[in-house]
Amino acid sequence: MKNKFRSLFSVIIALFIVFLIAIFAGANFFTEWAWFNQLGYLKAFLLMFFSNFGLRVLIGLIFAVFVYVNLSFTKKLFTKYFEQDSIESENVETLFKDESQGFLNWLNKKKLNWMYLILSLILGFLFSSVSSELWKIVLKFFNQTPFGTTDPIFGRDISFYVFSLPFYSFIKEMAMVLIVLTIIVIGVIYFIASGVSSFSEMKLKLSNRTKSHITVLLSAFLLLKAWDYRLAMYELLYSSRGVAFGASYTDINANLVGLRILFFIAIAVAIGLLISLFRKNYKLIAWGLGIWIVTSLIFGGLYPGFVQRFQVEPNEIEREREFINYNIEMTNEAYGLNNITTKNFQPQNGLNYSNLQENEEIISNIRLWDSRPLLSTYSQLQELRQYYDFQNIDVDRYTIDGDYRQVMLSARELNQDLLSGQAQTWINRKLKYTHGFGVAMNGVNSVTDQGLPEFIIQDIPPKVNGDIQLDNNAIYYGEKTDEYVISNTDSTEFHYPQGDQNVYINYDGNGGVEMGNFLKKAIYALRYNDLKIMLNDGINADSRIMYHRNIKERVRKAAPFLEYDSDPYLVIADGRLFWIQDAYTTTNRYPYSQPISGIGNYIRNSVKVVIDAYNGNMDFYVVDDQDPIAQTYQKIFPEIFVDGDQMPDSLRKHIRYPQDLFKIQANLYSTYHMKDPVVFYNKEDLWNIPNENYSGNTVKMEPYYIMSSLPETKLSELEYLLMMPFTPANKNNMIAWMAGRSDGENYGELVLYEFPKDTLVYGPSQIESRIDQDSEISQLLSLWGQRGSRVIRGNLIVLPIDQSIMYIEPLYLKAEQSELPELKRVVVGYSGDIVIDENLDGALAQLFGEEAPQEAVTEQMQQQQQALPEDISGLASEAYKVYQEAQEALKQGNWQEYGDKIENLNNLLEELNNLSGETQPNNEENIEQ
């Protein structure tokens, strides 16, 4: 009775645990279903879920049925073994006899097939979760799109390798695992049943039934192995044996030959095994298996190694030339490098000030603000409250008051972790502080007299300096929105601060899932393990719960089969805020293409995802309708993807060539611009990404956006370009520059400009060295450093302009106790000359022979001089003269004379102060600045 009670209690506990698991799993399923349904992607969710779940169930059932059927063949022999063991146990001690008979009785009672069924189901369950990517492989296989390009060895369309081969390989691997596992399980049973029962005869006797069973399984395994050899022939196109990625001379002339031989041997041995079932002659099969094993050893390593060492290595260039060429061609195709337009760039050194005036639009869009120090400036000047946070700075372009301008901007997001300790309540985090507010924006080269950015959009509520329309500033979906919130409750939400008061609103958008009834509240409380959702009285039927709000998580949840750029960027369009996230289609199955870790060996920026910052709605625009992978995904998920032509013009104006893709292409092209296999083999013309000095550290240059016109276009045709210079390997001079075009019908084009190899064009690191060696600049930097300030050297901009190359580097100054960097100087280089000034206009005027604008202090002194009596005017003129002499001494590094002049200047200013009765600058730091 006690045992029955314990059994019943155990069953109840087990059922309760299963019930809890089902409840939590059900809550998770429902909330995900509701999320996709709200976005209009319900069909896609159901397809992803049931294809994944259904395939797992199917694999589990196939495994379980196959194992169970094979185990059933052993039932008779296994039962016979225990019956015989029971009879023989009569001659042993009673204890062992009782145990054996007891097990036999239990076996007969419980039925052996139940044991087999449970074992089969367990094995099926274990293998049902073998791959989380299988659903993608299967769906792509049944919806594949031809590439229209074939591989150079087998002549198959690339779609076979991208879509079909992974599917076939998975089926083959699962089938081989299933056969091997089954052979092991039934082999153990046969060994125990046959071997132990005939132990008295000291030999192993296998029945004909047993031999037939194992023979059939071995034949099936050999046929699968033959298929494996066939698929392995295609896998040679991903070989890393040779000097370039892809099938090499040895792979084609040794490994491929061996695989073909092994393919036929495996089939022959499999057929021989099946014939042996009727002829009962296993000697021929033994010979066949022996030949197969020996051939595998020879062609698996010995023969290919011999060919590589004695045929290839002594004549490597000639042997590998053809295959290197395949690698070059296929890599360029896979990464979109075969469409690069290459042109010559003959630099002219005749740039003058009038040329700069003709290119005023380019000059006014030179980026002086580096995103890294500017982020600190935004934080100090525009966060305004402790709970606001800027994640990063984005670069974009807008037409403002009729001018096409490059700007920098960032979203002012709300970080709930930054609320004060007393405000860290559930109500505040989930119902009150639900969204960020507004943006900050500045021109890329607009600077105040204090060295701070001139804002185009600033403060709360936003003040807009220009004709940018911004009506809805709320940011419910962003880069820092990591927690769920509930909007449109009975209480209002915090909108933005206004003086000592706060402005509150009720959400009126369609973002999030309607809470509806009490049951929904209970489900979400279960999902987030938070009873307050269910118990809060302010959450009503019209309330909306927003989750998966982080835009990076959001797009990956909706379309997990795409890869995404690391930096989504903010866009203002039609008075609203949007995020644009670049998405990529990738694969690692493109034949002969050089792979990149974490990417694969094929990539296209085929999709632009637009996310509404207020409602969270997502549109996946297909902007490259020639990409076969994107076309395949469109067939699978038609409700997710939208044709790129349907993107509104207000958003299309802001799409740009993505930096992550450009960086990959630039790195590859530094090697794969060499089209000649011999040149490629010897790496005769290898390029590098140049180095630059940032904040005292040597780092690799990152691609950067510029506003310029290409050499062959009209000066008035200003374009938004993504640029990267190149230098030769182990050299620092610049040899070429690449640009990715972003505007209009030219979007997505890559252009490369090569410099003549007999012309010296300074590279970025050479310009950095010239800056380091300039006495005026080095003295100024040393002087700033001695005053406890930190000098930050910003991005070096290499700017092509009017068939010339100009270099610009901003210098920022940040006090040790401050997080507010100020732009203090601009360094400009051209044709070997380096100048420094307080602003870009002054530096350009110095460099090109025009009178530089007066420094701020000097202008102030001259204005005061005009308004003062004659004796004061004379002193002012003398002070200005001494100031100029002091600056000249500073340039020459004559510190003694510089100190004398500054002391003399202080005396003159004191006299001026006494005469005028007004306070004049009497601070050495102000004078120097």
PDB file of N, CA, C and O in Angstrom, residues 179-207:
ATOM      1  N   ILE A 179      22.365   5.072 -38.837  1.00  0.00           N
ATOM      2  CA  ILE A 179      22.797   3.705 -39.156  1.00  0.00           C
ATOM      3  C   ILE A 179      23.866   3.237 -38.175  1.00  0.00           C
ATOM      4  O   ILE A 179      23.806   2.107 -37.641  1.00  0.00           O
ATOM      5  N   VAL A 180      24.860   4.082 -37.928  1.00  0.00           N
ATOM      6  CA  VAL A 180      25.955   3.698 -37.023  1.00  0.00           C
ATOM      7  C   VAL A 180      25.425   3.450 -35.620  1.00  0.00           C
ATOM      8  O   VAL A 180      25.793   2.457 -34.957  1.00  0.00           O
ATOM      9  N   LEU A 181      24.561   4.329 -35.140  1.00  0.00           N
ATOM     10  CA  LEU A 181      23.989   4.155 -33.805  1.00  0.00           C
ATOM     11  C   LEU A 181      23.196   2.851 -33.717  1.00  0.00           C
ATOM     12  O   LEU A 181      23.304   2.105 -32.730  1.00  0.00           O
ATOM     13  N   THR A 182      22.423   2.568 -34.755  1.00  0.00           N
ATOM     14  CA  THR A 182      21.618   1.337 -34.761  1.00  0.00           C
ATOM     15  C   THR A 182      22.516   0.104 -34.769  1.00  0.00           C
ATOM     16  O   THR A 182      22.253  -0.879 -34.051  1.00  0.00           O
ATOM     17  N   ILE A 183      23.577   0.133 -35.572  1.00  0.00           N
ATOM     18  CA  ILE A 183      24.505  -1.003 -35.618  1.00  0.00           C
ATOM     19  C   ILE A 183      25.128  -1.238 -34.247  1.00  0.00           C
ATOM     20  O   ILE A 183      25.261  -2.379 -33.784  1.00  0.00           O
ATOM     21  N   ILE A 184      25.487  -0.148 -33.568  1.00  0.00           N
ATOM     22  CA  ILE A 184      26.105  -0.279 -32.242  1.00  0.00           C
ATOM     23  C   ILE A 184      25.121  -0.896 -31.247  1.00  0.00           C
ATOM     24  O   ILE A 184      25.456  -1.839 -30.504  1.00  0.00           O
ATOM     25  N   VAL A 185      23.881  -0.383 -31.228  1.00  0.00           N
ATOM     26  CA  VAL A 185      22.896  -0.854 -30.249  1.00  0.00           C
ATOM     27  C   VAL A 185      22.553  -2.316 -30.474  1.00  0.00           C
ATOM     28  O   VAL A 185      22.609  -3.148 -29.559  1.00  0.00           O
ATOM     29  N   ILE A 186      22.212  -2.679 -31.725  1.00  0.00           N
ATOM     30  CA  ILE A 186      21.830  -4.078 -31.954  1.00  0.00           C
ATOM     31  C   ILE A 186      23.051  -4.987 -31.912  1.00  0.00           C
ATOM     32  O   ILE A 186      22.948  -6.170 -31.570  1.00  0.00           O
ATOM     33  N   GLY A 187      24.236  -4.451 -32.231  1.00  0.00           N
ATOM     34  CA  GLY A 187      25.451  -5.249 -32.131  1.00  0.00           C
ATOM     35  C   GLY A 187      25.713  -5.673 -30.708  1.00  0.00           C
ATOM     36  O   GLY A 187      26.107  -6.818 -30.439  1.00  0.00           O
ATOM     37  N   VAL A 188      25.512  -4.744 -29.769  1.00  0.00           N
ATOM     38  CA  VAL A 188      25.691  -5.071 -28.349  1.00  0.00           C
ATOM     39  C   VAL A 188      24.693  -6.142 -27.923  1.00  0.00           C
ATOM     40  O   VAL A 188      25.038  -7.102 -27.226  1.00  0.00           O
ATOM     41  N   ILE A 189      23.438  -5.987 -28.379  1.00  0.00           N
ATOM     42  CA  ILE A 189      22.417  -6.983 -28.011  1.00  0.00           C
ATOM     43  C   ILE A 189      22.759  -8.357 -28.593  1.00  0.00           C
ATOM     44  O   ILE A 189      22.694  -9.382 -27.905  1.00  0.00           O
ATOM     45  N   TYR A 190      23.153  -8.375 -29.858  1.00  0.00           N
ATOM     46  CA  TYR A 190      23.513  -9.653 -30.487  1.00  0.00           C
ATOM     47  C   TYR A 190      24.733 -10.278 -29.821  1.00  0.00           C
ATOM     48  O   TYR A 190      24.815 -11.499 -29.644  1.00  0.00           O
ATOM     49  N   PHE A 191      25.671  -9.449 -29.468  1.00  0.00           N
ATOM     50  CA  PHE A 191      26.878  -9.982 -28.820  1.00  0.00           C
ATOM     51  C   PHE A 191      26.535 -10.627 -27.484  1.00  0.00           C
ATOM     52  O   PHE A 191      26.972 -11.729 -27.163  1.00  0.00           O
ATOM     53  N   ILE A 192      25.714  -9.913 -26.706  1.00  0.00           N
ATOM     54  CA  ILE A 192      25.342 -10.461 -25.390  1.00  0.00           C
ATOM     55  C   ILE A 192      24.525 -11.741 -25.562  1.00  0.00           C
ATOM     56  O   ILE A 192      24.808 -12.773 -24.940  1.00  0.00           O
ATOM     57  N   ALA A 193      23.516 -11.664 -26.437  1.00  0.00           N
ATOM     58  CA  ALA A 193      22.615 -12.810 -26.579  1.00  0.00           C
ATOM     59  C   ALA A 193      23.322 -14.015 -27.186  1.00  0.00           C
ATOM     60  O   ALA A 193      23.179 -15.145 -26.710  1.00  0.00           O
ATOM     61  N   SER A 194      24.100 -13.818 -28.229  1.00  0.00           N
ATOM     62  CA  SER A 194      24.750 -14.947 -28.899  1.00  0.00           C
ATOM     63  C   SER A 194      26.013 -15.382 -28.179  1.00  0.00           C
ATOM     64  O   SER A 194      26.265 -16.570 -27.999  1.00  0.00           O
ATOM     65  N   GLY A 195      26.797 -14.441 -27.751  1.00  0.00           N
ATOM     66  CA  GLY A 195      28.086 -14.773 -27.148  1.00  0.00           C
ATOM     67  C   GLY A 195      27.954 -15.417 -25.792  1.00  0.00           C
ATOM     68  O   GLY A 195      28.499 -16.489 -25.531  1.00  0.00           O
ATOM     69  N   VAL A 196      27.134 -14.861 -24.910  1.00  0.00           N
ATOM     70  CA  VAL A 196      27.037 -15.377 -23.551  1.00  0.00           C
ATOM     71  C   VAL A 196      26.300 -16.714 -23.538  1.00  0.00           C
ATOM     72  O   VAL A 196      26.639 -17.614 -22.812  1.00  0.00           O
ATOM     73  N   SER A 197      25.309 -16.857 -24.394  1.00  0.00           N
ATOM     74  CA  SER A 197      24.549 -18.105 -24.381  1.00  0.00           C
ATOM     75  C   SER A 197      25.373 -19.289 -24.863  1.00  0.00           C
ATOM     76  O   SER A 197      25.058 -20.425 -24.567  1.00  0.00           O
ATOM     77  N   SER A 198      26.417 -19.060 -25.637  1.00  0.00           N
ATOM     78  CA  SER A 198      27.268 -20.154 -26.119  1.00  0.00           C
ATOM     79  C   SER A 198      28.640 -20.127 -25.459  1.00  0.00           C
ATOM     80  O   SER A 198      29.613 -20.617 -26.007  1.00  0.00           O
ATOM     81  N   PHE A 199      28.669 -19.511 -24.288  1.00  0.00           N
ATOM     82  CA  PHE A 199      29.960 -19.365 -23.603  1.00  0.00           C
ATOM     83  C   PHE A 199      30.587 -20.708 -23.295  1.00  0.00           C
ATOM     84  O   PHE A 199      31.805 -20.864 -23.287  1.00  0.00           O
ATOM     85  N   SER A 200      29.740 -21.707 -23.016  1.00  0.00           N
ATOM     86  CA  SER A 200      30.285 -23.028 -22.667  1.00  0.00           C
ATOM     87  C   SER A 200      31.047 -23.634 -23.822  1.00  0.00           C
ATOM     88  O   SER A 200      31.934 -24.465 -23.618  1.00  0.00           O
ATOM     89  N   GLU A 201      30.731 -23.241 -25.073  1.00  0.00           N
ATOM     90  CA  GLU A 201      31.439 -23.768 -26.234  1.00  0.00           C
ATOM     91  C   GLU A 201      32.636 -22.899 -26.607  1.00  0.00           C
ATOM     92  O   GLU A 201      33.360 -23.211 -27.576  1.00  0.00           O
ATOM     93  N   MET A 202      32.829 -21.814 -25.849  1.00  0.00           N
ATOM     94  CA  MET A 202      33.997 -20.939 -26.039  1.00  0.00           C
ATOM     95  C   MET A 202      34.059 -20.371 -27.459  1.00  0.00           C
ATOM     96  O   MET A 202      35.128 -20.163 -28.003  1.00  0.00           O
ATOM     97  N   LYS A 203      32.967 -20.090 -28.092  1.00  0.00           N
ATOM     98  CA  LYS A 203      33.019 -19.465 -29.402  1.00  0.00           C
ATOM     99  C   LYS A 203      31.721 -18.687 -29.620  1.00  0.00           C
ATOM    100  O   LYS A 203      30.696 -18.939 -28.999  1.00  0.00           O
ATOM    101  N   LEU A 204      31.828 -17.747 -30.513  1.00  0.00           N
ATOM    102  CA  LEU A 204      30.697 -16.871 -30.798  1.00  0.00           C
ATOM    103  C   LEU A 204      29.940 -17.403 -32.008  1.00  0.00           C
ATOM    104  O   LEU A 204      30.529 -17.628 -33.063  1.00  0.00           O
ATOM    105  N   LYS A 205      28.654 -17.679 -31.815  1.00  0.00           N
ATOM    106  CA  LYS A 205      27.849 -18.186 -32.911  1.00  0.00           C
ATOM    107  C   LYS A 205      26.772 -17.154 -33.262  1.00  0.00           C
ATOM    108  O   LYS A 205      26.001 -16.772 -32.411  1.00  0.00           O
ATOM    109  N   LEU A 206      26.783 -16.731 -34.504  1.00  0.00           N
ATOM    110  CA  LEU A 206      25.773 -15.802 -34.989  1.00  0.00           C
ATOM    111  C   LEU A 206      24.814 -16.558 -35.897  1.00  0.00           C
ATOM    112  O   LEU A 206      25.236 -17.265 -36.813  1.00  0.00           O
ATOM    113  N   SER A 207      23.534 -16.360 -35.688  1.00  0.00           N
ATOM    114  CA  SER A 207      22.535 -17.013 -36.530  1.00  0.00           C
ATOM    115  C   SER A 207      22.478 -16.319 -37.886  1.00  0.00           C
ATOM    116  O   SER A 207      22.961 -15.205 -38.065  1.00  0.00           O
TER     117      SER A 207
END
